[in-house]
Coordinates of C-alpha atoms and ligand atoms in Angstrom, one line a residue:
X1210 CA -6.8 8.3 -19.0
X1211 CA -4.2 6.1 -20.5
X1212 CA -3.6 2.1 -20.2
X1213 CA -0.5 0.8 -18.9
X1214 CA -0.7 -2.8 -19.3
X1215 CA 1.9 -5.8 -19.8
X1216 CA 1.5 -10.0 -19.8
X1217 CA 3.3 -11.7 -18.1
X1218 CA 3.8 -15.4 -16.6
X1219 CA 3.2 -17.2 -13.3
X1220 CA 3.5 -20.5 -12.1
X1221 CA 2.5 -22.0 -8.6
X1222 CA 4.4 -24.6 -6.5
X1223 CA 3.6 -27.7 -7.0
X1224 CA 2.2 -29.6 -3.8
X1225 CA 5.2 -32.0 -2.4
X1226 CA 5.1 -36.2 -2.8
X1227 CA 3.1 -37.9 -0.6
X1228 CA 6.0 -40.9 1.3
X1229 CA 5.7 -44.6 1.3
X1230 CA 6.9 -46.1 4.3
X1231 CA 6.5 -48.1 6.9
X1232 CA 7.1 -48.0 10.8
X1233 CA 10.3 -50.0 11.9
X1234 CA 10.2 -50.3 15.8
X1235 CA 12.1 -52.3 18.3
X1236 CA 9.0 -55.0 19.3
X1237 CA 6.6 -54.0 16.3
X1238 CA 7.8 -57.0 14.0
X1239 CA 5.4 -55.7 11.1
X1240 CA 4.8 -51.7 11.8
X1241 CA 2.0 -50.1 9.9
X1242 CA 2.4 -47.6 6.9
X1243 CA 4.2 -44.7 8.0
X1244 CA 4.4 -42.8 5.1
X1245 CA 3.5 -38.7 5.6
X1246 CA 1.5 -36.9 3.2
X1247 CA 3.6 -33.9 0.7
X1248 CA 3.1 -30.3 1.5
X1249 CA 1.0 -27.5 -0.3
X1250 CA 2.5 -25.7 -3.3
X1251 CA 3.2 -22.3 -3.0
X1252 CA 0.4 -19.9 -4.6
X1253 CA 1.1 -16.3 -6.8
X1254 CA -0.9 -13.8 -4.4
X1255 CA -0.9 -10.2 -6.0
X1256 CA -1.8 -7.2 -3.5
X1257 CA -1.8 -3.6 -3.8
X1258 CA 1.3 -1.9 -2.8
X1259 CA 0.2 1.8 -2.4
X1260 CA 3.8 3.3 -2.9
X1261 CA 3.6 1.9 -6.7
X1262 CA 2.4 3.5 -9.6
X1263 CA 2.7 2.3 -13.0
X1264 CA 3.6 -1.1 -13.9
X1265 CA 7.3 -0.2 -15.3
X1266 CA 8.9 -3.0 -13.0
X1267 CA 7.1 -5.7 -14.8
X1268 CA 8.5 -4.5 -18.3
X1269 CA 11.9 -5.9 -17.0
X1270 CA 10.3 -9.2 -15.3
X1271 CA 8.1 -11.2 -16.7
X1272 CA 7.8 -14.3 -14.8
X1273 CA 6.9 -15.3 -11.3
X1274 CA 7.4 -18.6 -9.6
X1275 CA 6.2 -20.0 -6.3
X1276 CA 8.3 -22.9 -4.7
X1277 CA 7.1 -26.8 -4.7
X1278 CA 5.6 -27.9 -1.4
X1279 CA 8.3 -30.5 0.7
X1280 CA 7.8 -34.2 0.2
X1281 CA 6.3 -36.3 3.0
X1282 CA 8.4 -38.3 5.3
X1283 CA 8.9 -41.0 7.3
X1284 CA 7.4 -41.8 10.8
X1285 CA 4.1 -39.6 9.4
X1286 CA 5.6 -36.6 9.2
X1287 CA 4.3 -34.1 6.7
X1288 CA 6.4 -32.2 4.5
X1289 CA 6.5 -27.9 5.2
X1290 CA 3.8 -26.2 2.5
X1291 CA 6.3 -23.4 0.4
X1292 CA 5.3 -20.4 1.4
X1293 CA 3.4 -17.9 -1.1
X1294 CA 4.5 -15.9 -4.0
X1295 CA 3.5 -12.6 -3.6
X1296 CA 3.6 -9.9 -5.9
X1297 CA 2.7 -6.2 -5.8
X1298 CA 1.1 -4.1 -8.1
X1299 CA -0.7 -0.6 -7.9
X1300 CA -3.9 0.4 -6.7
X1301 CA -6.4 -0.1 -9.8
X1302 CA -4.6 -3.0 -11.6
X1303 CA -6.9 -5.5 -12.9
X1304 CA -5.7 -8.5 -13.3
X1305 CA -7.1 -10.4 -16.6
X1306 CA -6.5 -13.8 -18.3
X1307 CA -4.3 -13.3 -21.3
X1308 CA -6.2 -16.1 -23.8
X1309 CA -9.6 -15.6 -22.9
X1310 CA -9.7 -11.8 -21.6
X1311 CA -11.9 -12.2 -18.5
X1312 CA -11.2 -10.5 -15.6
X1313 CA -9.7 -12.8 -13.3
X1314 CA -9.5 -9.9 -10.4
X1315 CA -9.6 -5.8 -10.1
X1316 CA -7.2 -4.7 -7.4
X1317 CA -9.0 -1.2 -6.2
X1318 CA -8.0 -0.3 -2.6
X1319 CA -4.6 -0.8 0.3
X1320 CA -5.3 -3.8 1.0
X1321 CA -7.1 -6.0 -1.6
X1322 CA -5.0 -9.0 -2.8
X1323 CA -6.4 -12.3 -5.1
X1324 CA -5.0 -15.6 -5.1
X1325 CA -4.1 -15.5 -9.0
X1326 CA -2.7 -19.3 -9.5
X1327 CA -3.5 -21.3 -6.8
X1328 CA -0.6 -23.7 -5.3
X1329 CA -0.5 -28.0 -5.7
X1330 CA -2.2 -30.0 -3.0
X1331 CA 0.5 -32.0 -1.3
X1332 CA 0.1 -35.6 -2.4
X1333 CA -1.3 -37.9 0.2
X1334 CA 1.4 -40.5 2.0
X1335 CA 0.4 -44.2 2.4
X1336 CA -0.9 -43.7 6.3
X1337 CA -4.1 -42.1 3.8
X1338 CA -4.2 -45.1 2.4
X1339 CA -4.6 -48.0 4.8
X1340 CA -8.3 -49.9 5.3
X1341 CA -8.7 -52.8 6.6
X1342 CA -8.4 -54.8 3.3
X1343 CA -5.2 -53.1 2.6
X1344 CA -3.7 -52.6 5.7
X1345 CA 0.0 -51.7 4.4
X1346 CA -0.7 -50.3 1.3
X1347 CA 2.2 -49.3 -0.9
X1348 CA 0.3 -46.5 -2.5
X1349 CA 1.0 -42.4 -2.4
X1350 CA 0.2 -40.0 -4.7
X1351 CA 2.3 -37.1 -6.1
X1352 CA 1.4 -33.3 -5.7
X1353 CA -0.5 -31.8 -7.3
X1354 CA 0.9 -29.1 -10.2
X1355 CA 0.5 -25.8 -9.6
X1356 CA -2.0 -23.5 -11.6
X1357 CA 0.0 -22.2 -14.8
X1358 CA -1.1 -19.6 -16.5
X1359 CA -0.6 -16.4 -18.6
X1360 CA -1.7 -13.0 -17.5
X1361 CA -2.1 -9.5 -18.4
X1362 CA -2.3 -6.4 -15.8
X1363 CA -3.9 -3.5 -16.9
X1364 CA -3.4 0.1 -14.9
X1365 CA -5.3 2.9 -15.9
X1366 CA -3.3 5.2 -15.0
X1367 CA -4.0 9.1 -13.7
X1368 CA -1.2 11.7 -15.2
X1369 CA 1.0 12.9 -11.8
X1370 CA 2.5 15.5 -13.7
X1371 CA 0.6 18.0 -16.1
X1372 CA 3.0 19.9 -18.5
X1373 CA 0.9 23.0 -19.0
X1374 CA 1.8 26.2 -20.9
X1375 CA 0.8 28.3 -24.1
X1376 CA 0.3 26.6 -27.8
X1377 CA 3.7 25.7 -29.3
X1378 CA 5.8 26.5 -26.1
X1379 CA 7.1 22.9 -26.6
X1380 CA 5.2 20.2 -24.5
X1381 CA 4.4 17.6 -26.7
X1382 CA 8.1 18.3 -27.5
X1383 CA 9.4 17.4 -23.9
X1384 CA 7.0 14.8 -23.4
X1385 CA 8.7 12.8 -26.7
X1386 CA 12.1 13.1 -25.3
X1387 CA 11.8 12.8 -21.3
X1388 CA 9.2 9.6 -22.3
X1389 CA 8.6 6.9 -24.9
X1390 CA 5.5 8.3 -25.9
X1391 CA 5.1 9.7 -29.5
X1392 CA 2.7 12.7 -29.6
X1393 CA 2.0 15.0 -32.5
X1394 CA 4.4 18.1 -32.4
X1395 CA 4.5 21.0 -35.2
X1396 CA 5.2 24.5 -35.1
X1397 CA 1.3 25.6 -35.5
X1398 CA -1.2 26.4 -32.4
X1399 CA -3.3 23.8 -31.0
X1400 CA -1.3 20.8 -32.2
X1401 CA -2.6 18.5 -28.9
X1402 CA -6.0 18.5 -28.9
X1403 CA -6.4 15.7 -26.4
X1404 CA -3.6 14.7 -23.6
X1405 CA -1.3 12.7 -24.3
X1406 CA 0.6 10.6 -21.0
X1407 CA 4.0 8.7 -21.1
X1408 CA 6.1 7.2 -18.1
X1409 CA 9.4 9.1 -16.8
X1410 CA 11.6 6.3 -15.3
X1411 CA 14.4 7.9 -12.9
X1412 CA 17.9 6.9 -12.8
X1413 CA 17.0 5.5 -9.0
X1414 CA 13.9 3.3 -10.6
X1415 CA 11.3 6.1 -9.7
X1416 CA 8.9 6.3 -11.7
X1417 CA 5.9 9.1 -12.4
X1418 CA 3.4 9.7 -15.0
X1419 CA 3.3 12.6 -17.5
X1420 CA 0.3 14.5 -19.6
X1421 CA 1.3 16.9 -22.4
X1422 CA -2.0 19.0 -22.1
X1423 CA -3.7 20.7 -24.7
X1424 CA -2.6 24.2 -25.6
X1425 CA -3.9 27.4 -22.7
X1426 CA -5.1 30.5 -24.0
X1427 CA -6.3 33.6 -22.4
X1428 CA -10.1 33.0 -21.5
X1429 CA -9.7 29.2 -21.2
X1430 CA -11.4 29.3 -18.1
X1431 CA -14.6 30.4 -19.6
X1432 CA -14.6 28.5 -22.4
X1433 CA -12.1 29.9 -25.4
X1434 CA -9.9 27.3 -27.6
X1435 CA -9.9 24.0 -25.5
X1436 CA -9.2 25.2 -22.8
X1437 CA -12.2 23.4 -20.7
X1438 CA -10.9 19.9 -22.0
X1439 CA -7.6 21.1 -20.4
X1440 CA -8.9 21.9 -17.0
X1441 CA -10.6 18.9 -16.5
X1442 CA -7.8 16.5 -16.9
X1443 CA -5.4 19.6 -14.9
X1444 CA -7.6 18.8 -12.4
X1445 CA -6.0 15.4 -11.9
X1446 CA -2.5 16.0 -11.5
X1447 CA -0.5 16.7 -8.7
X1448 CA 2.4 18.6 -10.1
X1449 CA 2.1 21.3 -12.8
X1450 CA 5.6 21.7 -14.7
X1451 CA 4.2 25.3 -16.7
X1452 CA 6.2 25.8 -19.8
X1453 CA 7.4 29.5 -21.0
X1454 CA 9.1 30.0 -23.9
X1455 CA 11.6 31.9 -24.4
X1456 CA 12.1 31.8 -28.2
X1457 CA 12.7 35.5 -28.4
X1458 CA 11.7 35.0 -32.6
X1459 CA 7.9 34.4 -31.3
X1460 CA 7.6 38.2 -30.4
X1461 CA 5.8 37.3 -27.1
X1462 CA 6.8 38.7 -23.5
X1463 CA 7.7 35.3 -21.4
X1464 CA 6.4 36.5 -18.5
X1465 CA 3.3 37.8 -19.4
X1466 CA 2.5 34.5 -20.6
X1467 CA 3.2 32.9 -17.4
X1468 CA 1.0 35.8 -15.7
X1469 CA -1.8 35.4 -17.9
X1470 CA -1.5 31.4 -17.7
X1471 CA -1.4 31.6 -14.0
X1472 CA -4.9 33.4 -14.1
X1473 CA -6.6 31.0 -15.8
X1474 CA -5.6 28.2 -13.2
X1475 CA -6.5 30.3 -11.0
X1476 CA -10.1 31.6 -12.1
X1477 CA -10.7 28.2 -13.4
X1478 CA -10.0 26.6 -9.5
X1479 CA -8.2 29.0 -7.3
X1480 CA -7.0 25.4 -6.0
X1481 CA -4.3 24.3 -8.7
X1482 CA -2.3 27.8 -7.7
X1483 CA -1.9 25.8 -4.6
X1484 CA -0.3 23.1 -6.5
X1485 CA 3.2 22.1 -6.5
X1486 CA 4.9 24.3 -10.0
X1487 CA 7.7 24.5 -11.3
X1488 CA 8.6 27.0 -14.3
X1489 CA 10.5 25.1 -17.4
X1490 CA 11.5 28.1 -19.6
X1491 CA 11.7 26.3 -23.1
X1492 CA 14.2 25.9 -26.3
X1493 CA 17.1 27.9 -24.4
X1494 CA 18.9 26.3 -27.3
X1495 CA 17.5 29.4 -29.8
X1496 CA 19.9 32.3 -29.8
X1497 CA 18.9 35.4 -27.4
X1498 CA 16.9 33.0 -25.1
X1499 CA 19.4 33.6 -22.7
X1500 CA 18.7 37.4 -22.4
X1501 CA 14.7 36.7 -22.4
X1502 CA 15.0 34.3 -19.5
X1503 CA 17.6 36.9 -17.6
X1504 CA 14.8 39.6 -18.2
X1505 CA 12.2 36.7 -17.2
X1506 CA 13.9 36.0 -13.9
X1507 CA 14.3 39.7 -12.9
X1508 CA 10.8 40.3 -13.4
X1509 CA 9.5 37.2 -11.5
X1510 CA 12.0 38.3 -8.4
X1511 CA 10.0 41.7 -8.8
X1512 CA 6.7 40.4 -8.4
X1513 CA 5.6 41.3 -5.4
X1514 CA 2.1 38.8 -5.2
X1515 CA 4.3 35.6 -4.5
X1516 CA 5.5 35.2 -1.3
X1517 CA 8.3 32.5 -2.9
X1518 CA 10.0 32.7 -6.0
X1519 CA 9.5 30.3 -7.8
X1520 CA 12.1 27.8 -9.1
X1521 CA 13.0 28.2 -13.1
X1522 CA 14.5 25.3 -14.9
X1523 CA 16.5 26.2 -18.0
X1524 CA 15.9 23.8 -21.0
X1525 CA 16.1 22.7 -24.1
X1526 CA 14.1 19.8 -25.4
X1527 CA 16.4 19.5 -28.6
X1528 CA 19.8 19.6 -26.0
X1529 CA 18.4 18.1 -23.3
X1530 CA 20.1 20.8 -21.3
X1531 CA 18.2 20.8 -17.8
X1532 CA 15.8 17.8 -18.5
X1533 CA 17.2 15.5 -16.1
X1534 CA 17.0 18.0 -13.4
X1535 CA 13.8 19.0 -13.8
X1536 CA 12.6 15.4 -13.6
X1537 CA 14.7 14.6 -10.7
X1538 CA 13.1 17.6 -9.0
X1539 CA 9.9 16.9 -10.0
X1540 CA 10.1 13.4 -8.5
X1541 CA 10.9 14.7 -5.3
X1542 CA 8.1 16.9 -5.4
X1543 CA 5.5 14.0 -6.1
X1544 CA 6.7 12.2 -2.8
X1545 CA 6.1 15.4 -0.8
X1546 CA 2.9 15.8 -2.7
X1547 CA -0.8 13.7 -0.7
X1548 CA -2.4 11.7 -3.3
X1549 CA -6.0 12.5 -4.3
X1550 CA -8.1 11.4 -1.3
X1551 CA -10.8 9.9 -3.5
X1552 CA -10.3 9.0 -7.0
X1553 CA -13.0 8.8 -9.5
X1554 CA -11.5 5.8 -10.9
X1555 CA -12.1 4.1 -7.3
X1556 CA -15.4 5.4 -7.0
X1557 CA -15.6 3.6 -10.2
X1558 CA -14.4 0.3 -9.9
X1559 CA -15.1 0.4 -5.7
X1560 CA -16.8 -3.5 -6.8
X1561 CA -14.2 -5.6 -5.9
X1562 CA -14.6 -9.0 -8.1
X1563 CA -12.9 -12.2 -8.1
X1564 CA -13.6 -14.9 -9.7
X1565 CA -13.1 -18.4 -9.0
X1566 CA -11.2 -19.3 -12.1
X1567 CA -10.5 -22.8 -11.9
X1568 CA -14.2 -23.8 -10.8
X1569 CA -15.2 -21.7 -14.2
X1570 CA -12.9 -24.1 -16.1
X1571 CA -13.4 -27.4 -14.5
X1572 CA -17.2 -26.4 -15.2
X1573 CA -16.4 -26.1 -18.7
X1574 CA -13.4 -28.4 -19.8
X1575 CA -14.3 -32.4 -20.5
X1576 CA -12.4 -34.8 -18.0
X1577 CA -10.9 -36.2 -20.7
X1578 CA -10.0 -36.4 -24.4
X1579 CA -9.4 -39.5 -26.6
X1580 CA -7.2 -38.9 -29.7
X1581 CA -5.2 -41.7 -32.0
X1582 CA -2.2 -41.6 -33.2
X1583 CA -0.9 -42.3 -37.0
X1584 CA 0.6 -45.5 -35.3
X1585 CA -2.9 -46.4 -33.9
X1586 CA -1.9 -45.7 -30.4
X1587 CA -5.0 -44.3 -28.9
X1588 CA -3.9 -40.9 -27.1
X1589 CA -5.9 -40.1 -23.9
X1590 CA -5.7 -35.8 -22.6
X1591 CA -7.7 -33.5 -20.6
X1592 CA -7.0 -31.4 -17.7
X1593 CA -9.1 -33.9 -14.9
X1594 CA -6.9 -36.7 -16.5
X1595 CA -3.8 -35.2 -16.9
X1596 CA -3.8 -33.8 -13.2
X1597 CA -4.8 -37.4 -12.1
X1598 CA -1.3 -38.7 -13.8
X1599 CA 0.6 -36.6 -12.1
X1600 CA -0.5 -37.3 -9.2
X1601 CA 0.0 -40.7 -9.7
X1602 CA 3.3 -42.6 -8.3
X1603 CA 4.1 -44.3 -11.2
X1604 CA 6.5 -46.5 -9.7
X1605 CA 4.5 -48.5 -7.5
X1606 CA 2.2 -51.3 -8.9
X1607 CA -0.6 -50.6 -6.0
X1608 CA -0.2 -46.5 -7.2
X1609 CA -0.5 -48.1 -11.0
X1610 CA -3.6 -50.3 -10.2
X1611 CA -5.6 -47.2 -7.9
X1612 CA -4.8 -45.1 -11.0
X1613 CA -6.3 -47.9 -13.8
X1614 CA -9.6 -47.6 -11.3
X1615 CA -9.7 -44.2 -11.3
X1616 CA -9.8 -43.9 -14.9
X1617 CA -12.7 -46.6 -15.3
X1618 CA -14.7 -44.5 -12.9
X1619 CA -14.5 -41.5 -14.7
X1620 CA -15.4 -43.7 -17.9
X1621 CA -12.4 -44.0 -20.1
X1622 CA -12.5 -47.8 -20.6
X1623 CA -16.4 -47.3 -22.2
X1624 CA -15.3 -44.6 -24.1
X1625 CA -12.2 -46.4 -25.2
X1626 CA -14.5 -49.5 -26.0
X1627 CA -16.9 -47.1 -28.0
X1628 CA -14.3 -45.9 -30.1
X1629 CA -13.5 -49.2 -30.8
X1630 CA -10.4 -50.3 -29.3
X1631 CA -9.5 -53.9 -28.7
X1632 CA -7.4 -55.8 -26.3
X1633 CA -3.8 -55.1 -26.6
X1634 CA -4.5 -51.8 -28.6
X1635 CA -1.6 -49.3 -27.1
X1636 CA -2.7 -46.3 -24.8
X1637 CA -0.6 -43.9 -24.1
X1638 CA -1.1 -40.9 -21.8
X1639 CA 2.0 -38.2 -21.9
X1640 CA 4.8 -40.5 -21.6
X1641 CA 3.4 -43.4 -19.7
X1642 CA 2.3 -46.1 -22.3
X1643 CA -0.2 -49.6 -21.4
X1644 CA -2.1 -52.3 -23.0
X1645 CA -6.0 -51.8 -23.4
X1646 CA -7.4 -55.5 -21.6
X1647 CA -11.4 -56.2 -22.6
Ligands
LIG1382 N1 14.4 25.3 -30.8 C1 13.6 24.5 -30.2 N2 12.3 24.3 -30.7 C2 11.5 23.5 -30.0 C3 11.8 23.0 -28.7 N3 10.8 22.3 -28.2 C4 9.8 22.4 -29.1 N4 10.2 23.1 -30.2 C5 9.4 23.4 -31.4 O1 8.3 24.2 -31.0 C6 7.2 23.8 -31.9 C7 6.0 23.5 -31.0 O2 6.3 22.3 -30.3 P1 5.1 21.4 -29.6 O3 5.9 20.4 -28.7 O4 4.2 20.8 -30.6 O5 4.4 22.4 -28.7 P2 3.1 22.2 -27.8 O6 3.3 23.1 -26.6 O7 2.8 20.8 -27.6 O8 2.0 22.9 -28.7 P3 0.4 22.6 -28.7 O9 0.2 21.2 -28.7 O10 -0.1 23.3 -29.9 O11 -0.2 23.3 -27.5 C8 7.6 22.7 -32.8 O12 8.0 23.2 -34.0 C9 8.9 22.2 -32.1 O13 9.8 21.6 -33.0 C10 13.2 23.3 -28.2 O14 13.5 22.9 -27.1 N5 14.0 24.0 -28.9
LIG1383 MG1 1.3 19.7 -28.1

């Protein structure tokens, strides 16, 4: 199995303003407060999409971005909640979080989606704010920020296509040039001793996964060379691309080689002769290839056990002649192709688990942080606190004076004191700078 995984950023909507304002009407000299609360921030959602299968799309983007919830507005109203960002990825992605490594989600089956950063609350409009003692309270509060963060999804990814074929016919070869992946190629047998996989990406975006297999031999099926190894992981793929060469310098009849290769599919699961295959003859590029895969052709025409002929793709892996072809073709093949019914890698991972991320940090973060400066400003931070300033309408005295409560309650003033800060001492949060008072 190989790991297809990339990082990438998201960013939910922050919630909408909350509104100040009060009612104005014809015999209501002194209408109450009228101000409407913002609406939710869009959140990043990511669901399975069961057409996808590798996470190529996400080399090319990297962030994702919900909208800000609408502000709040007169006469009550509340501003619309942005609607959700949501992405799609491929069954078995598991979603973790880039610093810390924890899962945050696995996304097994059709239909299981996770609410990955979760969207800002809309901040609350003055109406919220009225009691008796302040019946027209200039107070709202912004929204809330959206959940930030930096992910990675990991795939573990199932080969579609198996390139399969005798030792040194020139797999690892094609894998290396129709693929980004690097596998170990020489010119003795038995080169690939495990599979190697790497991502075809068609002109039209397509995209499939490949496995360079280890070498066949005759007797595979019962054991000789690796050939057990091979059928195991054979087993997985949907589409078998069987490699013959037709180097005519390795002294070895092409089509007896795809007779005897066929056999061992076939003892080894009379199943895989059912599958999909097409026949790459290899390094057409050597001189009298030409002639072998004439003589190759007229002998597979003769065979009288196949109902269908199958189709032969000329190529060369140092030309490229017929590559882009054969991929095409083999594209097209995989959409005709049923997935596996039941995948051990769902059987696997059938838990589905998602965790409550932000409750986990909250848990574990302080509400706030004290720090001074080399000018003696003390420097308050934190997550609780920071999310409180945000949230806080710095443009209203009343908004100004609810926030200075809020931080006494959650105990910045003691701690302040403790530290040992005096009247007039400067505190500054972010940008937003006041005088300590005893
Ligand atoms: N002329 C020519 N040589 C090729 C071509 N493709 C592969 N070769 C050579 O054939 C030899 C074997 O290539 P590999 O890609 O390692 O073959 P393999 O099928 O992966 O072999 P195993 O891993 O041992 O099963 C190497 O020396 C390659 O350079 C081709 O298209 N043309
Ligand atoms: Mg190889």
């Amino acid at each position: 199995m190989f790991i297809d995984q990339v990082t990438i950023e998201i960013k939910a909507g922050k919630g909408g303003d909350g509104m100040v304002a009060f009612r104005r009407e014809k015999y209501v000299p002194n209408g109450g407060p009228a101000g409407g609360d913002g609406g939710r921030g869009g959140s990043i959602v990511f669901e399975v999409d069961e057409g996808l299968r590798t996470l190529m799309d996400f080399r090319y983007s990297k962030h994702f971005r919900a909208e800000s919830g609408e502000k709040g507005m007169i006469k009550g109203m509340h501003g619309h909640g942005a609607p959700d960002k949501r992405v799609q990825v491929p069954e078995g992605t598991t979603i973790k979080d880039a610093e810390t490594g924890a899962v945050i989600a696995d996304l097994v089956h059709k239909g299981d989606y996770a609410v990955v950063a979760k969207g800002g609350r809309g901040g609350r409009g003055n109406i919220r704010f009225a009691s008796p003692k302040n019946p027209a309270p200039e107070i709202s509060e912004n929204g809330e920020p959206g959940v930030e963060r930096k992910i990675q999804l990991e795939l573990k990814v199932l080969a579609d296509v198996g390139l399969v074929g005798f030792p040194s016919v020139g797999k690892s070869t094609l894998l290396s040039v129709v693929t980004s992946a690097k596998p170990k190629i020489a010119d003795y047998h038995f080169t690939t001793l495990s599979p190697n996989l790497g991502m075809v990406r068609l002109d039209d975006n397509r995209d499939f996964v490949i496995a360079d297999l280890p070498g066949l031999i005759e007797g595979a099926s019962v054991g000789v060379g690796l050939g057990i190894q091979f059928l195991r992981h054979i087993e997985r793929t949907r589409v078998i691309l069987h490699l013959v060469d037709m180097n005519p310098e390795e002294g070895r009849d092409p089509f007896d080689d795809y007779l005897k290769i066929n056999k061992e599919l076939k003892n080894y699961d009379p199943e895989l002769l059912e599958r999909p295959q097409l026949i790459v003859a290899s390094k057409m590029d050597m001189p009298g290839a030409a002639e072998q895969l004439e003589a190759f052709k007229k002998q597979l025409a003769e065979d009288s056990t196949v109902e269908e002929t199958p189709r032969v793709f000329s190529t060369s892996s140092i030309t490229r002649e017929g590559l882009q072809t054969l991929m095409n073709v083999a594209g097209d093949l995989l959409e005709e192709t049923p997935m596996f019914p039941a995948l051990n890698l769902k059987e696997q991972e059938a838990q589905q688990k998602i965790y409550d991320f932000e409750k986990e940090q909250e848990k574990s973060a302080p509400d706030f942080v004290i720090n001074r400066d080399e000018d003696l400003t003390w420097v308050l931070s934190g997550e609780k606190l920071e999310r409180l300033y945000q949230m806080t309408n710095m443009d209203r005295d009343e908004s100004l004076m609810r926030f200075a409560r809020q931080l006494r309650g959650m105990g910045v003033d003691d701690a302040l004191r403790e530290r040992g800060a005096k009247s007039g001492d400067i505190v500054r949060i972010d940008k937003f700078s006041f005088e300590f008072v005893e």
